[in-house]
Steps between C-alpha positions, in 0.01 A plus 500: 500500500630846413576756776205705372261209526635401841447846644149519356411159635628585849301823499178324415551211739570735788177686420307176506648391833407831656146516367380142541575195703671226298246274334542135597580251229187352351452146615351349187651453157282536196363752254274801539299605197301824477347735247574861408210675334586548131875495550561180300363675191678836516795440260610861547783660304625857494458695178578851378366738235618842383347805667361668192147604400355278228374705208213391280739406221758309703507137604560377854866462590659161555462392860825390666493203734768565759486178703556132428158385374498205740505624862238713674651851476341821624536837680792620295704817514782629281840537663624863516728436201199394294682203349386245758167378631437441869204272567327239716501143375349178629729213404653197672207485741547843653506867402795735494635814337702483180675737262551435130609703194242655270537584130542854379187676378653511152583129487404261223146373463600166651643681802181702527285190512690289751810501715671160516692440820862412439543329836293419807455798726623513858259625767601833647398385849600139574297492820406252761243501646252496215330838461321725256720754322314761296486838324876556465686825429869581472663817627656717225848350548357149463654392829194483725188293445178623665206261516221361717535162668331274754828369643432599861191379687271767637486536875130413524238300308318665211776756454663511159856372469559731201784746560741702287867401498816649353772254394847618399560259211884496501517404868160343568451728800126541561308754703130501581358845422150438635458539877424186701128447547417688178438375144605674179391424143598614148827686567643751251841671501545868411723593201789600729469179702484703821129445570252216481122502516271212596133432564433401859205448736720652769498394864133394488585217263285313251126528555396192303447676165494281189466775240674836530714506812461777756852631450670836520828595334810534711832645388831406659872499426605212277833420671363436848123568519550809716290818489192291429205735451132461415494707182163420335176377654314228312715378215682203354758397238725812511737589215749786469494729195783713638650572839196696618208345305316182590214335314276248678154342473197535722141375488266791558143547618379471140626139498761551230871447545682817401860610467624798703807721496660637815777755541736396776701744710793418724540719805834396641467309824133598521413222256308467177162638396275512197465864399217428256294203385296506179299243309638422156238261361127583506223269624328280245774238461757328719864606492749342738856372556662814350859514377711810432860558396735801503578407141139566398412834664127563502409140415350240728410143399197342663297183484136578417165326497271690266119458514390230261836323510569176686876554480750732661733680258801726521455863402736797517377837619668829410444720804735779390252706298357701789145440378324181397731202516571305182458120504636249254465124497797268517383141526145480369597536131752216544314255728139615554374190685781452753548645848805725543643565843719749689676724243850644535686752283861477378748757639530663156122531470489302176324179604229386737516151647230286662419134550226298338419137436702373206208281395504143381723566201828566681678288756383185670151444633491516879521175690204354680733436794772753576770430757535783752818528704426352840632669816584148622585301184637204696171473687227569246456615142263775394298515176254742345223344291295660224172413669318529831439273800767242414546174688736206458388140486630312802773331297615838371466397137207719400362844570136603486414867454221718368498750217185691597333343310617142465656231718834366375750228583863498392795272570746681724796398282346666194423184307167438333378858483207663676169314530172685546276273703215745560407804291283687748584725792693304766687621805738361767640155427609222736589140415348209689744319729360149450287520184735491203445768239231690694518879519269692730394845385200733499292602200301820448535877469793682660490755785150385583264580787410250772192382313654457154490156341858382543555131577787275601572232241726197464660472157619147426760451228415129471713191554741582219542871556784535249256449214271761349189629670259218417508358854452832679194526725377785720292445812348782706544438871287788628145581404301818461787744467564720800849596383673173587870530420864444603484121553796332669505124568617335822817291463309180589282566194170486691397865534510839331504835674348785301342837550133569444271801518187289551427657840529854366861521616807324358607237750681164486337158464628143474332242277558150361776500238333254264126549539506865606207635701307181440764307695500734799576861579572699816573862575853584618481878565209732564466876518403821320831525312681336207709186557644393166802376301548188713779241482530169690847422638681189368520356853122539537526705820406848382291696255636841406272768358467873439243696696380851576352389834717754683316777310209356301425666167810720513683326216786429740598132511736306726615137503344275764526130586255259661499126569256300283288438812454875545738546794826695529399803294782756484629778278835432334584821316342837434682771308344792692168677554336509159755255361453184299649154532333245272522163325692296760651166399688262730858390450551126444601451867200705625727730699481808275256685277549679172254783430454831320485828687536877500751467786760686287250754359553636147835521322421741215238746379220276363439722197847416369390137443217316324190431705533318833199465728730478802841647404631434849488117500822311577565137599612435858552200727444477874531230764165378628570657839522841329879530518756520222307703244700515178453681169551289184412733211602858423325679215243771433232257379224294662622159619249252636345151537815309605523122549775280649607148408774274640610431144817702431468640149831621360505775234670264259219247551251726323503464124536817295219386273244551776350824373266748661156558353576832333718807486394859563162382632460751780293809571573860584401634842123463525468818702624709206154449351357822639211492740612815673474508876582800722870500570594776743849629570678554826867472581602148592153347465210520258181635653 
């Protein structure tokens, strides 16, 4: 390991030792599989186009692809020299920051269309532990890298781990610029490199928002984070046009995201203030994630969502005229039916970059199963699946999952391809312990009320379940609806625990595993709350479930456990008041749980990503006594529905022919479809 990497590693490990007790080694080997909403289909690359108005007689310019056409590459930024691209990339099971050369704007047509990589790139931050690294910038001399990361645990549950760091690349020396106990997002470095700006919820922390975050903009010195000052109330995604001008976005009372310009003044030791703040874009369309550059005075690039369009596009606004601003399109003439994200402008003001899905024509299709770097690779492996509610068969050879709609089975080694065994809407899956080839699931509409007709069903693959679907049979085990879901069989094969809303509240019940309600049923929990997402431990001793019984109807869920006879009820983990911990699944030795939670809050501004219903979800494990909580995933997306098997699946065991169901099949943020609600403004919090 290089001296730079050693120093960086020591810095991060010391931070972890200070902020959290050491997590005990997990007791059970095996594999954890989970889903990330839409992520398997992103196929993002970074592209660039010239900044030039398109006249009626001219044709769109050739779009330059600046990244490799195979990895998931996004949130780029040009290096100060303009000849290199700094960007985030997900490759080798983790994400990191990279820098690569870019072609000149006057290069050949082949150069303009794609940039082949001469050699594999080296990550700029060879970190352990695993962490998110995002929205990078370099200081003007190219020596210091400023970025946001989740390397250090927050000091309390439901507080974001996101913080801004400054790494001196030649030495590897790293300094945290964000104060302890505070989160920062979307950092930007001023043209001189002396100042940085970031969006932050401040000392109050994250309030549970899943759309626009309640952030203000703070300015501080880039070298050490000193002279930190609240400069602008209610704003996000700052960008410097020059040493005293910041652009940012804000969602106003009219419901539209707009871009604003602020003049910043520096008053010696007295701090920083915004002398004036003015709106640049009018209501009537969304404009957000602005980008400015000293090389393009008077120009700001923005992502927009225009009325009548289902796609976000990059536009450039000329704000130098003193009157009405001039707008010209960049991406719509080139790729009208593709989402374009998070623009950035070259230092010379000639090009605007952004990331978008490269589509199905370039690069490899995403894998159905993607190996994610495990924080304990000698103990368990970690995989993302392009599907929801996965579960392994008890020999580890097959995985069931749902496609919403559709129920599918696939061999875990990638052989044989994907089999659709049910075309309708199915939900959580669990394999029978004793009945070969039987998968328990629930069938019916999603996100349903207590009275909706959802029923638990047993799907039998037949005696020879390697053949086609001719032997498949489906048997409903519950009758009359009542939102019966989340079945989990007992390890002796005799019973199934499930949740039902038949009483008017969602509680847990146990019924016969083969004959369903007709073979016997009894109520396990009772109360005016929601007990749901249940899982029976492999040793048969416990049933884990998610519940809001501590605050019924609040939307806040914690993980509880109870013995199958109804005794021993206790809470295992709760992220905080208002927090969520869901979808528990036992480890193979029944001593730990894997689950999804908002324990680490959000890691990025949600508007900078495609749509995620819960952009705070990460995968954690915890011992069943509530100790040893441990974070497994670090990203800005929604991770959920984990499952755990004793079968240890190695990355090399998964065939590369096991393809996902589609590329670029994701949606933009649903809340950009305007249904304007009052959105007041006050410093630090929205009214």
